[in-house]
Amino acid sequence: DYLKRMDTDGDGRVSQIEFLDWMSYAFDARDTDHDGVLSAQEQPGGRGTPLSRVQHRERLAATFRKQDRNGDGYLDARELASPPQ
């Protein structure tokens, strides 16, 4: 299941680092020139403001914090499956 694929240390929960690393796969796949920035051409539709990998991970971290409803710094299966608030 999804949790098991993200849970690289096998502790039954997903840390913020595990979440960021897993969710960065799409950025990495789109960054065809591997410069750490998605140019307009590398983004869906071929347009948009350039986005750095750091900015992308900051956005993901904000999503993680919203999903971490109990504030323990980890996502369990229930938190992972629910949409961010």
Tab-separated table of N, CA and C in Angstrom:
chain	number	residue	atom	x	y	z
A	1	ASP	N	0.829	-1.186	0.000
A	1	ASP	CA	0.000	0.000	0.000
A	1	ASP	C	0.877	1.254	0.000
A	2	TYR	N	0.247	2.399	-0.141
A	2	TYR	CA	0.937	3.682	-0.294
A	2	TYR	C	1.846	3.986	0.902
A	3	LEU	N	1.366	3.772	2.102
A	3	LEU	CA	2.161	4.037	3.300
A	3	LEU	C	3.442	3.212	3.284
A	4	LYS	N	3.347	1.954	2.951
A	4	LYS	CA	4.522	1.079	2.952
A	4	LYS	C	5.564	1.537	1.941
A	5	ARG	N	5.114	2.051	0.800
A	5	ARG	CA	6.070	2.523	-0.203
A	5	ARG	C	6.796	3.789	0.256
A	6	MET	N	6.110	4.648	0.999
A	6	MET	CA	6.718	5.894	1.471
A	6	MET	C	7.561	5.676	2.726
A	7	ASP	N	7.215	4.689	3.514
A	7	ASP	CA	7.836	4.420	4.813
A	7	ASP	C	9.146	3.658	4.613
A	8	THR	N	10.207	4.389	4.284
A	8	THR	CA	11.465	3.733	3.928
A	8	THR	C	12.170	3.066	5.103
A	9	ASP	N	11.893	3.501	6.336
A	9	ASP	CA	12.535	2.850	7.484
A	9	ASP	C	11.664	1.771	8.118
A	10	GLY	N	10.455	1.564	7.587
A	10	GLY	CA	9.598	0.470	8.022
A	10	GLY	C	9.016	0.590	9.415
A	11	ASP	N	8.889	1.817	9.925
A	11	ASP	CA	8.352	1.973	11.279
A	11	ASP	C	6.836	2.155	11.335
A	12	GLY	N	6.169	2.032	10.188
A	12	GLY	CA	4.710	2.101	10.166
A	12	GLY	C	4.147	3.510	10.115
A	13	ARG	N	5.014	4.488	9.901
A	13	ARG	CA	4.573	5.871	9.792
A	13	ARG	C	5.535	6.591	8.852
A	14	VAL	N	5.103	7.752	8.372
A	14	VAL	CA	5.880	8.499	7.387
A	14	VAL	C	6.369	9.802	8.016
A	15	SER	N	7.677	9.970	8.069
A	15	SER	CA	8.254	11.209	8.579
A	15	SER	C	8.173	12.285	7.496
A	16	GLN	N	8.451	13.509	7.890
A	16	GLN	CA	8.421	14.587	6.911
A	16	GLN	C	9.472	14.365	5.829
A	17	ILE	N	10.647	13.908	6.197
A	17	ILE	CA	11.699	13.650	5.203
A	17	ILE	C	11.259	12.564	4.223
A	18	GLU	N	10.675	11.480	4.733
A	18	GLU	CA	10.185	10.416	3.846
A	18	GLU	C	9.118	10.963	2.903
A	19	PHE	N	8.227	11.796	3.429
A	19	PHE	CA	7.165	12.402	2.622
A	19	PHE	C	7.764	13.293	1.537
A	20	LEU	N	8.696	14.167	1.922
A	20	LEU	CA	9.304	15.077	0.953
A	20	LEU	C	10.054	14.311	-0.126
A	21	ASP	N	10.812	13.314	0.277
A	21	ASP	CA	11.575	12.537	-0.703
A	21	ASP	C	10.653	11.808	-1.671
A	22	TRP	N	9.604	11.186	-1.153
A	22	TRP	CA	8.679	10.446	-2.004
A	22	TRP	C	7.931	11.384	-2.953
A	23	MET	N	7.436	12.475	-2.419
A	23	MET	CA	6.613	13.382	-3.207
A	23	MET	C	7.428	14.236	-4.184
A	24	SER	N	8.731	14.225	-4.073
A	24	SER	CA	9.573	14.999	-4.993
A	24	SER	C	9.822	14.262	-6.305
A	25	TYR	N	9.340	13.039	-6.433
A	25	TYR	CA	9.586	12.271	-7.649
A	25	TYR	C	9.067	12.986	-8.893
A	26	ALA	N	7.922	13.639	-8.808
A	26	ALA	CA	7.351	14.315	-9.972
A	26	ALA	C	8.217	15.503	-10.387
A	27	PHE	N	8.690	16.258	-9.401
A	27	PHE	CA	9.589	17.375	-9.710
A	27	PHE	C	10.825	16.843	-10.425
A	28	ASP	N	11.428	15.822	-9.852
A	28	ASP	CA	12.659	15.278	-10.417
A	28	ASP	C	12.447	14.746	-11.827
A	29	ALA	N	11.307	14.132	-12.081
A	29	ALA	CA	11.015	13.609	-13.413
A	29	ALA	C	10.830	14.733	-14.434
A	30	ARG	N	10.257	15.831	-14.014
A	30	ARG	CA	10.025	16.956	-14.929
A	30	ARG	C	11.282	17.801	-15.163
A	31	ASP	N	12.205	17.789	-14.222
A	31	ASP	CA	13.420	18.599	-14.327
A	31	ASP	C	14.390	17.920	-15.293
A	32	THR	N	14.066	18.007	-16.572
A	32	THR	CA	14.803	17.244	-17.582
A	32	THR	C	16.246	17.689	-17.767
A	33	ASP	N	16.546	18.954	-17.454
A	33	ASP	CA	17.933	19.396	-17.576
A	33	ASP	C	18.697	19.286	-16.247
A	34	HIS	N	18.013	18.795	-15.210
A	34	HIS	CA	18.613	18.516	-13.893
A	34	HIS	C	19.335	19.724	-13.278
A	35	ASP	N	18.719	20.911	-13.438
A	35	ASP	CA	19.323	22.111	-12.867
A	35	ASP	C	18.684	22.530	-11.545
A	36	GLY	N	17.724	21.734	-11.048
A	36	GLY	CA	17.076	22.040	-9.780
A	36	GLY	C	15.989	23.089	-9.872
A	37	VAL	N	15.610	23.443	-11.092
A	37	VAL	CA	14.556	24.431	-11.315
A	37	VAL	C	13.655	23.931	-12.435
A	38	LEU	N	12.349	23.996	-12.194
A	38	LEU	CA	11.409	23.699	-13.273
A	38	LEU	C	11.169	24.984	-14.044
A	39	SER	N	11.645	25.008	-15.263
A	39	SER	CA	11.388	26.154	-16.130
A	39	SER	C	9.955	26.066	-16.634
A	40	ALA	N	9.502	27.111	-17.287
A	40	ALA	CA	8.140	27.103	-17.833
A	40	ALA	C	7.939	25.907	-18.750
A	41	GLN	N	8.931	25.604	-19.577
A	41	GLN	CA	8.817	24.502	-20.531
A	41	GLN	C	8.729	23.137	-19.849
A	42	GLU	N	9.265	23.013	-18.650
A	42	GLU	CA	9.254	21.732	-17.940
A	42	GLU	C	7.983	21.536	-17.114
A	43	GLN	N	7.144	22.547	-17.036
A	43	GLN	CA	5.921	22.466	-16.246
A	43	GLN	C	4.745	22.044	-17.129
A	44	PRO	N	3.700	21.480	-16.498
A	44	PRO	CA	2.525	21.080	-17.272
A	44	PRO	C	1.987	22.259	-18.091
A	45	GLY	N	1.676	22.002	-19.334
A	45	GLY	CA	1.169	23.044	-20.209
A	45	GLY	C	2.255	23.910	-20.814
A	46	GLY	N	3.504	23.679	-20.420
A	46	GLY	CA	4.613	24.434	-20.978
A	46	GLY	C	4.660	25.885	-20.563
A	47	ARG	N	4.050	26.179	-19.404
A	47	ARG	CA	4.097	27.558	-18.918
A	47	ARG	C	4.041	27.580	-17.403
A	48	GLY	N	4.377	28.718	-16.867
A	48	GLY	CA	4.368	28.893	-15.418
A	48	GLY	C	5.622	29.606	-14.962
A	49	THR	N	5.603	30.035	-13.738
A	49	THR	CA	6.753	30.698	-13.134
A	49	THR	C	7.781	29.643	-12.752
A	50	PRO	N	9.050	29.905	-12.998
A	50	PRO	CA	10.072	28.930	-12.591
A	50	PRO	C	9.921	28.564	-11.109
A	51	LEU	N	10.143	27.294	-10.821
A	51	LEU	CA	9.981	26.771	-9.465
A	51	LEU	C	11.217	25.963	-9.111
A	52	SER	N	11.894	26.347	-8.033
A	52	SER	CA	13.086	25.607	-7.615
A	52	SER	C	12.680	24.375	-6.810
A	53	ARG	N	13.608	23.443	-6.717
A	53	ARG	CA	13.360	22.240	-5.919
A	53	ARG	C	13.152	22.623	-4.454
A	54	VAL	N	13.876	23.619	-3.967
A	54	VAL	CA	13.724	24.080	-2.591
A	54	VAL	C	12.306	24.618	-2.379
A	55	GLN	N	11.820	25.447	-3.290
A	55	GLN	CA	10.459	25.982	-3.180
A	55	GLN	C	9.434	24.849	-3.207
A	56	HIS	N	9.652	23.900	-4.084
A	56	HIS	CA	8.745	22.753	-4.193
A	56	HIS	C	8.690	21.986	-2.875
A	57	ARG	N	9.843	21.731	-2.275
A	57	ARG	CA	9.882	20.999	-1.015
A	57	ARG	C	9.268	21.804	0.127
A	58	GLU	N	9.405	23.123	0.090
A	58	GLU	CA	8.749	23.962	1.097
A	58	GLU	C	7.231	23.835	0.997
A	59	ARG	N	6.718	23.793	-0.204
A	59	ARG	CA	5.272	23.610	-0.396
A	59	ARG	C	4.823	22.240	0.105
A	60	LEU	N	5.626	21.227	-0.193
A	60	LEU	CA	5.300	19.886	0.291
A	60	LEU	C	5.336	19.830	1.816
A	61	ALA	N	6.288	20.515	2.425
A	61	ALA	CA	6.386	20.537	3.886
A	61	ALA	C	5.137	21.174	4.492
A	62	ALA	N	4.619	22.211	3.845
A	62	ALA	CA	3.385	22.841	4.326
A	62	ALA	C	2.221	21.867	4.227
A	63	THR	N	2.161	21.105	3.154
A	63	THR	CA	1.119	20.087	2.999
A	63	THR	C	1.246	19.024	4.087
A	64	PHE	N	2.476	18.590	4.343
A	64	PHE	CA	2.725	17.599	5.394
A	64	PHE	C	2.186	18.102	6.730
A	65	ARG	N	2.517	19.332	7.076
A	65	ARG	CA	2.072	19.887	8.363
A	65	ARG	C	0.543	19.928	8.456
A	66	LYS	N	-0.117	20.204	7.351
A	66	LYS	CA	-1.587	20.219	7.357
A	66	LYS	C	-2.152	18.817	7.558
A	67	GLN	N	-1.502	17.830	6.974
A	67	GLN	CA	-1.985	16.455	7.092
A	67	GLN	C	-1.673	15.838	8.444
A	68	ASP	N	-0.650	16.330	9.104
A	68	ASP	CA	-0.237	15.805	10.412
A	68	ASP	C	-1.179	16.359	11.486
A	69	ARG	N	-2.365	15.814	11.525
A	69	ARG	CA	-3.427	16.359	12.379
A	69	ARG	C	-3.109	16.310	13.872
A	70	ASN	N	-2.399	15.288	14.299
A	70	ASN	CA	-2.093	15.198	15.735
A	70	ASN	C	-0.771	15.875	16.087
A	71	GLY	N	-0.072	16.420	15.104
A	71	GLY	CA	1.124	17.204	15.352
A	71	GLY	C	2.320	16.435	15.888
A	72	ASP	N	2.371	15.121	15.637
A	72	ASP	CA	3.481	14.333	16.171
A	72	ASP	C	4.700	14.274	15.251
A	73	GLY	N	4.606	14.925	14.088
A	73	GLY	CA	5.734	14.934	13.159
A	73	GLY	C	5.779	13.757	12.218
A	74	TYR	N	4.735	12.938	12.232
A	74	TYR	CA	4.635	11.762	11.370
A	74	TYR	C	3.224	11.665	10.812
A	75	LEU	N	3.101	10.985	9.681
A	75	LEU	CA	1.789	10.674	9.135
A	75	LEU	C	1.536	9.187	9.303
A	76	ASP	N	0.400	8.859	9.903
A	76	ASP	CA	-0.005	7.460	9.962
A	76	ASP	C	-0.905	7.200	8.750
A	77	ALA	N	-1.392	5.992	8.608
A	77	ALA	CA	-2.199	5.628	7.453
A	77	ALA	C	-3.436	6.511	7.323
A	78	ARG	N	-4.071	6.797	8.427
A	78	ARG	CA	-5.293	7.614	8.394
A	78	ARG	C	-4.982	9.047	7.943
A	79	GLU	N	-3.953	9.645	8.517
A	79	GLU	CA	-3.584	11.012	8.141
A	79	GLU	C	-3.132	11.075	6.673
A	80	LEU	N	-2.403	10.055	6.248
A	80	LEU	CA	-1.911	10.029	4.875
A	80	LEU	C	-3.057	9.940	3.874
A	81	ALA	N	-4.088	9.199	4.221
A	81	ALA	CA	-5.217	8.999	3.318
A	81	ALA	C	-6.187	10.182	3.282
A	82	SER	N	-6.150	11.023	4.300
A	82	SER	CA	-7.102	12.133	4.336
A	82	SER	C	-6.514	13.365	3.635
A	83	PRO	N	-7.382	14.168	3.020
A	83	PRO	CA	-6.884	15.372	2.347
A	83	PRO	C	-6.400	16.398	3.359
A	84	PRO	N	-5.414	17.220	2.964
A	84	PRO	CA	-4.950	18.256	3.883
A	84	PRO	C	-6.049	19.231	4.214
A	85	GLN	N	-6.042	19.769	5.407
A	85	GLN	CA	-7.058	20.741	5.832
A	85	GLN	C	-6.627	22.133	5.446
